[in-house]
Amino acid sequence: MIRWRGILWSIHPLFVLVMLASVMTGYFVELLTLFGIVLVHELGHVIVARGYGWTIREVKLLPFGGVAEVEDSGGLPAKEEAAVVLAGPLQNVWMGAAAWGLGQLGWWNNEWASYVVQANIMIGVFNLLPILPLDGGKMLQVLLSRWLTYHQMLLWGARISLLLSAGMVLYAFLPIIKAGGTGIQLNLLAVGIFLFMTNWTYNRNIPYLFLRFLTSRAAASTRHIVRGVWAQPIVVSKRHTVTAALRLFKRDQYHLIVVMEERGRIVAVLPEQRLVNGFLEDGKPDRAVCDLFM
């Protein structure tokens, strides 16, 4: 692990295993090239994130990309996250194009240029798979947040990622099922298991991730109020629990909580900060919304 520009950079154990396998099989130069491609891919994310003022604590490098730990990730605007996500695969586009151009000019031999082009295509395309924590999985969540609540976005992002990573594991066994198969695709199996276990843990941590989202709402609410935005109302009954109302919050929206009786009479209108603060202060998930204004 090294610290550079205030960011802790580390190599995931899965990448270490790939390194050892490459040394044993004589593909060390190819490994260094792969490492360089992954590093530049991740630097693309970091540079754009820093441009938006994000605080990045740590970046873990994997054979197919990296995972960045960002402060206040629950309160980051969707548009900014989309730009940061796309910045990684865009690095693979220019690196692949540069390798192709160097091959065409004769400055690199065609075999090596072809390898670098294919490596960039592989890393870039693989990262666009809609599986967390890949870039495609993060972009999936950005798109889901346009239609779903934040809590639903977390749930469906995890479910889709679990389903697709399980499919990747099953696909790794496909060669031995076919007649004359060559055996299990070990690389794909290892990556599939890693992604499945990562998303299994992510799914279990959704309550914590949602709590982190709520703790970031104060800063987000202040930004909305200072800038001046349309408030999106959330209509609930007095019987609604605070937790149920909070799970109706959407990303990049400022909410007013309209508490209404069954006959349609408005009992109270609460700013979202009242709801969030009421939950964070006592942490009672089953507390009724009406307790906040009685």
Short mmCIF file of C-alpha atoms in Angstrom, two decimals:
data_model
loop_
_atom_site.label_atom_id
_atom_site.label_comp_id
_atom_site.label_asym_id
_atom_site.label_seq_id
_atom_site.Cartn_x
_atom_site.Cartn_y
_atom_site.Cartn_z
CA MET A 1 0.00 0.00 0.00
CA ILE A 2 1.18 3.52 -0.79
CA ARG A 3 -0.30 6.95 -0.11
CA TRP A 4 -0.21 9.38 -3.01
CA ARG A 5 -1.99 12.73 -3.28
CA GLY A 6 -3.83 11.97 -0.06
CA ILE A 7 -5.23 8.70 -1.46
CA LEU A 8 -4.30 5.25 -0.17
CA TRP A 9 -3.54 3.00 -3.16
CA SER A 10 -3.54 -0.76 -2.62
CA ILE A 11 -3.60 -3.95 -4.67
CA HIS A 12 -6.43 -6.39 -4.04
CA PRO A 13 -5.36 -9.98 -3.16
CA LEU A 14 -7.09 -11.20 -6.34
CA PHE A 15 -4.66 -9.09 -8.38
CA VAL A 16 -1.75 -10.50 -6.35
CA LEU A 17 -2.83 -14.03 -7.31
CA VAL A 18 -2.96 -13.01 -10.98
CA MET A 19 0.55 -11.56 -10.63
CA LEU A 20 1.91 -14.77 -9.15
CA ALA A 21 0.28 -16.84 -11.88
CA SER A 22 1.75 -14.53 -14.55
CA VAL A 23 5.26 -14.82 -13.10
CA MET A 24 5.00 -18.62 -12.97
CA THR A 25 3.76 -18.85 -16.56
CA GLY A 26 6.22 -16.34 -18.02
CA TYR A 27 3.74 -13.56 -18.82
CA PHE A 28 5.29 -10.91 -16.58
CA VAL A 29 5.57 -8.22 -19.30
CA GLU A 30 1.91 -8.73 -20.19
CA LEU A 31 1.06 -8.41 -16.49
CA LEU A 32 2.91 -5.09 -16.19
CA THR A 33 1.02 -3.85 -19.24
CA LEU A 34 -2.27 -4.96 -17.71
CA PHE A 35 -1.34 -3.25 -14.44
CA GLY A 36 -0.56 -0.01 -16.31
CA ILE A 37 -3.88 -0.13 -18.16
CA VAL A 38 -5.81 -0.70 -14.93
CA LEU A 39 -3.91 2.12 -13.20
CA VAL A 40 -4.64 4.63 -15.99
CA HIS A 41 -8.29 3.48 -16.05
CA GLU A 42 -8.59 4.21 -12.34
CA LEU A 43 -6.72 7.50 -12.62
CA GLY A 44 -9.43 8.61 -15.03
CA HIS A 45 -12.00 8.11 -12.27
CA VAL A 46 -9.81 9.85 -9.68
CA ILE A 47 -9.01 12.93 -11.79
CA VAL A 48 -12.66 13.61 -12.65
CA ALA A 49 -13.77 12.91 -9.07
CA ARG A 50 -11.15 15.33 -7.73
CA GLY A 51 -12.36 17.88 -10.27
CA TYR A 52 -15.80 17.72 -8.64
CA GLY A 53 -14.24 18.12 -5.21
CA TRP A 54 -14.83 14.56 -4.06
CA THR A 55 -12.74 13.20 -1.21
CA ILE A 56 -11.30 9.78 -2.09
CA ARG A 57 -9.96 7.76 0.81
CA GLU A 58 -8.65 4.62 -0.89
CA VAL A 59 -8.37 2.98 -4.29
CA LYS A 60 -8.00 -0.81 -4.54
CA LEU A 61 -6.67 -2.08 -7.84
CA LEU A 62 -8.21 -5.26 -9.28
CA PRO A 63 -7.30 -7.20 -12.45
CA PHE A 64 -10.25 -5.60 -14.26
CA GLY A 65 -10.29 -2.11 -12.73
CA GLY A 66 -10.48 -0.67 -9.27
CA VAL A 67 -12.75 0.15 -6.36
CA ALA A 68 -12.64 3.64 -4.86
CA GLU A 69 -13.86 4.46 -1.36
CA VAL A 70 -15.39 7.93 -1.40
CA GLU A 71 -16.51 10.08 1.54
CA ASP A 72 -20.20 11.04 1.62
CA SER A 73 -20.92 8.79 -1.36
CA GLY A 74 -24.61 8.72 -0.44
CA GLY A 75 -25.00 12.44 -1.06
CA LEU A 76 -23.15 12.76 -4.37
CA PRO A 77 -25.17 14.08 -7.34
CA ALA A 78 -26.10 11.47 -9.94
CA LYS A 79 -24.75 13.56 -12.84
CA GLU A 80 -21.36 13.84 -11.19
CA GLU A 81 -21.24 10.12 -10.48
CA ALA A 82 -22.14 9.33 -14.10
CA ALA A 83 -19.26 11.51 -15.34
CA VAL A 84 -16.82 9.91 -12.89
CA VAL A 85 -17.96 6.40 -13.89
CA LEU A 86 -17.57 7.03 -17.63
CA ALA A 87 -14.13 8.58 -17.16
CA GLY A 88 -12.62 5.12 -16.54
CA PRO A 89 -13.71 3.30 -19.74
CA LEU A 90 -12.87 6.44 -21.77
CA GLN A 91 -9.22 5.93 -20.80
CA ASN A 92 -9.38 2.50 -22.40
CA VAL A 93 -10.72 4.08 -25.59
CA TRP A 94 -7.79 6.43 -26.09
CA MET A 95 -5.20 3.87 -24.94
CA GLY A 96 -6.58 1.27 -27.36
CA ALA A 97 -6.69 3.83 -30.19
CA ALA A 98 -3.11 4.91 -29.43
CA ALA A 99 -1.87 1.30 -29.47
CA TRP A 100 -3.62 0.69 -32.80
CA GLY A 101 -2.08 3.87 -34.25
CA LEU A 102 1.41 2.92 -33.07
CA GLY A 103 0.97 -0.46 -34.72
CA GLN A 104 -0.17 1.10 -37.99
CA LEU A 105 2.81 3.48 -37.97
CA GLY A 106 5.18 0.56 -37.44
CA TRP A 107 6.51 1.88 -34.13
CA TRP A 108 5.14 -1.21 -32.38
CA ASN A 109 5.01 -4.66 -33.91
CA ASN A 110 1.50 -5.71 -34.89
CA GLU A 111 1.34 -8.57 -32.38
CA TRP A 112 2.11 -6.35 -29.39
CA ALA A 113 -0.15 -3.55 -30.59
CA SER A 114 -2.96 -6.08 -31.05
CA TYR A 115 -2.45 -7.36 -27.49
CA VAL A 116 -2.66 -3.86 -25.98
CA VAL A 117 -5.76 -3.06 -28.06
CA GLN A 118 -7.48 -6.29 -27.00
CA ALA A 119 -6.50 -5.76 -23.34
CA ASN A 120 -8.09 -2.30 -23.37
CA ILE A 121 -11.22 -3.61 -25.08
CA MET A 122 -11.48 -6.45 -22.56
CA ILE A 123 -11.04 -4.20 -19.50
CA GLY A 124 -13.25 -1.42 -20.88
CA VAL A 125 -16.11 -3.69 -21.98
CA PHE A 126 -15.95 -5.90 -18.88
CA ASN A 127 -16.20 -2.84 -16.64
CA LEU A 128 -19.40 -1.82 -18.40
CA LEU A 129 -21.20 -4.97 -17.26
CA PRO A 130 -24.13 -3.94 -15.01
CA ILE A 131 -22.63 -5.58 -11.93
CA LEU A 132 -21.46 -3.75 -8.81
CA PRO A 133 -18.78 -2.59 -8.11
CA LEU A 134 -17.97 -2.40 -11.84
CA ASP A 135 -18.52 0.87 -13.70
CA GLY A 136 -21.57 -0.60 -15.41
CA GLY A 137 -23.09 -1.48 -12.04
CA LYS A 138 -22.59 2.07 -10.79
CA MET A 139 -24.10 3.47 -13.99
CA LEU A 140 -27.04 1.10 -13.53
CA GLN A 141 -27.67 2.63 -10.11
CA VAL A 142 -27.49 6.14 -11.56
CA LEU A 143 -30.16 5.19 -14.11
CA LEU A 144 -32.31 3.40 -11.52
CA SER A 145 -32.24 6.49 -9.31
CA ARG A 146 -34.15 8.40 -12.01
CA TRP A 147 -37.24 6.23 -11.44
CA LEU A 148 -36.80 4.52 -8.06
CA THR A 149 -36.38 5.75 -4.52
CA TYR A 150 -32.86 5.63 -3.09
CA HIS A 151 -33.65 2.58 -0.97
CA GLN A 152 -35.14 0.76 -3.96
CA MET A 153 -32.09 1.70 -6.01
CA LEU A 154 -29.83 0.04 -3.44
CA LEU A 155 -32.00 -3.10 -3.34
CA TRP A 156 -32.34 -3.53 -7.11
CA GLY A 157 -28.71 -2.71 -7.76
CA ALA A 158 -27.71 -5.50 -5.38
CA ARG A 159 -30.28 -7.98 -6.74
CA ILE A 160 -29.32 -7.47 -10.38
CA SER A 161 -25.63 -7.68 -9.52
CA LEU A 162 -26.13 -10.91 -7.56
CA LEU A 163 -28.12 -12.46 -10.40
CA LEU A 164 -25.60 -11.54 -13.10
CA SER A 165 -22.54 -12.50 -11.06
CA ALA A 166 -24.16 -15.89 -10.32
CA GLY A 167 -24.76 -16.24 -14.06
CA MET A 168 -21.06 -15.54 -14.63
CA VAL A 169 -20.13 -18.36 -12.26
CA LEU A 170 -22.46 -20.76 -14.05
CA TYR A 171 -21.12 -19.66 -17.43
CA ALA A 172 -17.60 -20.56 -16.27
CA PHE A 173 -18.74 -24.21 -16.03
CA LEU A 174 -20.31 -24.18 -19.51
CA PRO A 175 -17.28 -25.70 -21.32
CA ILE A 176 -17.43 -28.93 -19.28
CA ILE A 177 -21.15 -29.27 -20.02
CA LYS A 178 -20.65 -29.11 -23.77
CA ALA A 179 -19.48 -32.20 -25.61
CA GLY A 180 -15.71 -32.16 -25.94
CA GLY A 181 -15.40 -29.28 -23.49
CA THR A 182 -11.96 -28.07 -22.42
CA GLY A 183 -12.67 -27.57 -18.71
CA ILE A 184 -13.73 -24.86 -16.30
CA GLN A 185 -12.84 -21.26 -17.18
CA LEU A 186 -10.90 -20.61 -13.98
CA ASN A 187 -10.32 -16.89 -14.56
CA LEU A 188 -14.00 -16.25 -15.17
CA LEU A 189 -14.94 -18.45 -12.22
CA ALA A 190 -12.63 -16.57 -9.84
CA VAL A 191 -13.93 -13.17 -10.96
CA GLY A 192 -17.54 -14.38 -10.83
CA ILE A 193 -17.15 -15.71 -7.29
CA PHE A 194 -15.45 -12.48 -6.21
CA LEU A 195 -18.27 -10.34 -7.65
CA PHE A 196 -20.95 -12.57 -6.16
CA MET A 197 -19.42 -12.47 -2.67
CA THR A 198 -18.86 -8.71 -2.95
CA ASN A 199 -22.51 -8.15 -3.79
CA TRP A 200 -23.66 -10.60 -1.13
CA THR A 201 -21.86 -8.42 1.41
CA TYR A 202 -23.19 -5.27 -0.26
CA ASN A 203 -26.75 -6.57 0.01
CA ARG A 204 -26.30 -7.27 3.72
CA ASN A 205 -24.92 -3.75 4.22
CA ILE A 206 -27.85 -1.96 2.59
CA PRO A 207 -29.21 -0.72 5.97
CA TYR A 208 -25.81 0.86 6.68
CA LEU A 209 -25.60 2.33 3.15
CA PHE A 210 -29.08 3.81 3.52
CA LEU A 211 -28.14 5.29 6.90
CA ARG A 212 -25.09 6.88 5.29
CA PHE A 213 -27.39 8.35 2.65
CA LEU A 214 -29.57 9.86 5.38
CA THR A 215 -26.61 11.37 7.24
CA SER A 216 -25.56 13.13 4.02
CA ARG A 217 -29.03 14.63 3.45
CA ALA A 218 -28.32 17.66 5.67
CA ALA A 219 -25.57 18.92 3.37
CA ALA A 220 -27.60 18.01 0.28
CA SER A 221 -30.68 19.80 1.64
CA THR A 222 -28.64 22.93 2.31
CA ARG A 223 -27.37 22.92 -1.28
CA HIS A 224 -30.92 22.58 -2.59
CA ILE A 225 -32.26 25.40 -0.42
CA VAL A 226 -29.41 27.79 -1.25
CA ARG A 227 -29.76 27.09 -4.96
CA GLY A 228 -33.54 27.14 -4.91
CA VAL A 229 -35.29 24.06 -6.28
CA TRP A 230 -38.77 22.67 -6.66
CA ALA A 231 -39.66 20.45 -3.70
CA GLN A 232 -41.11 17.04 -4.41
CA PRO A 233 -43.90 16.26 -1.91
CA ILE A 234 -44.20 12.88 -0.23
CA VAL A 235 -47.72 12.19 0.99
CA VAL A 236 -48.04 9.88 4.01
CA SER A 237 -50.64 9.14 6.65
CA LYS A 238 -50.20 9.71 10.38
CA ARG A 239 -49.81 5.95 10.74
CA HIS A 240 -46.74 5.82 8.54
CA THR A 241 -43.54 5.09 10.39
CA VAL A 242 -40.60 7.43 10.02
CA THR A 243 -38.59 4.65 8.36
CA ALA A 244 -41.32 3.99 5.78
CA ALA A 245 -41.42 7.69 4.92
CA LEU A 246 -37.63 7.95 4.69
CA ARG A 247 -37.55 5.04 2.24
CA LEU A 248 -39.60 7.18 -0.15
CA PHE A 249 -36.75 9.68 -0.51
CA LYS A 250 -35.25 10.03 -3.98
CA ARG A 251 -31.76 10.95 -4.95
CA ASP A 252 -31.14 14.57 -6.05
CA GLN A 253 -34.59 15.63 -4.81
CA TYR A 254 -35.65 17.87 -1.94
CA HIS A 255 -38.80 16.63 -0.19
CA LEU A 256 -41.62 18.08 1.83
CA ILE A 257 -43.47 15.48 3.89
CA VAL A 258 -47.24 16.03 3.67
CA VAL A 259 -49.01 14.23 6.51
CA MET A 260 -52.64 13.65 5.53
CA GLU A 261 -55.68 12.07 7.12
CA GLU A 262 -57.75 9.45 5.30
CA ARG A 263 -60.40 12.06 4.41
CA GLY A 264 -57.80 14.20 2.68
CA ARG A 265 -57.24 16.84 5.36
CA ILE A 266 -53.61 17.94 5.61
CA VAL A 267 -52.44 17.59 9.20
CA ALA A 268 -48.90 18.90 8.81
CA VAL A 269 -46.19 19.67 6.27
CA LEU A 270 -42.69 18.80 7.44
CA PRO A 271 -39.36 19.64 5.78
CA GLU A 272 -37.29 16.55 5.15
CA GLN A 273 -34.68 17.67 7.69
CA ARG A 274 -37.31 17.28 10.45
CA LEU A 275 -37.89 13.68 9.44
CA VAL A 276 -34.21 12.81 9.07
CA ASN A 277 -33.18 14.50 12.30
CA GLY A 278 -36.04 12.87 14.18
CA PHE A 279 -34.85 9.46 13.05
CA LEU A 280 -31.14 10.08 13.65
CA GLU A 281 -31.67 11.52 17.11
CA ASP A 282 -33.50 8.54 18.60
CA GLY A 283 -33.00 5.84 15.97
CA LYS A 284 -36.47 4.37 16.53
CA PRO A 285 -37.43 2.79 13.18
CA ASP A 286 -41.08 2.20 14.15
CA ARG A 287 -41.74 5.71 15.41
CA ALA A 288 -44.86 7.23 13.82
CA VAL A 289 -44.51 10.33 11.65
CA CYS A 290 -47.18 12.11 13.72
CA ASP A 291 -44.88 11.96 16.77
CA LEU A 292 -42.66 14.55 15.11
CA PHE A 293 -45.26 17.33 15.29
CA MET A 294 -47.34 16.38 18.32
#
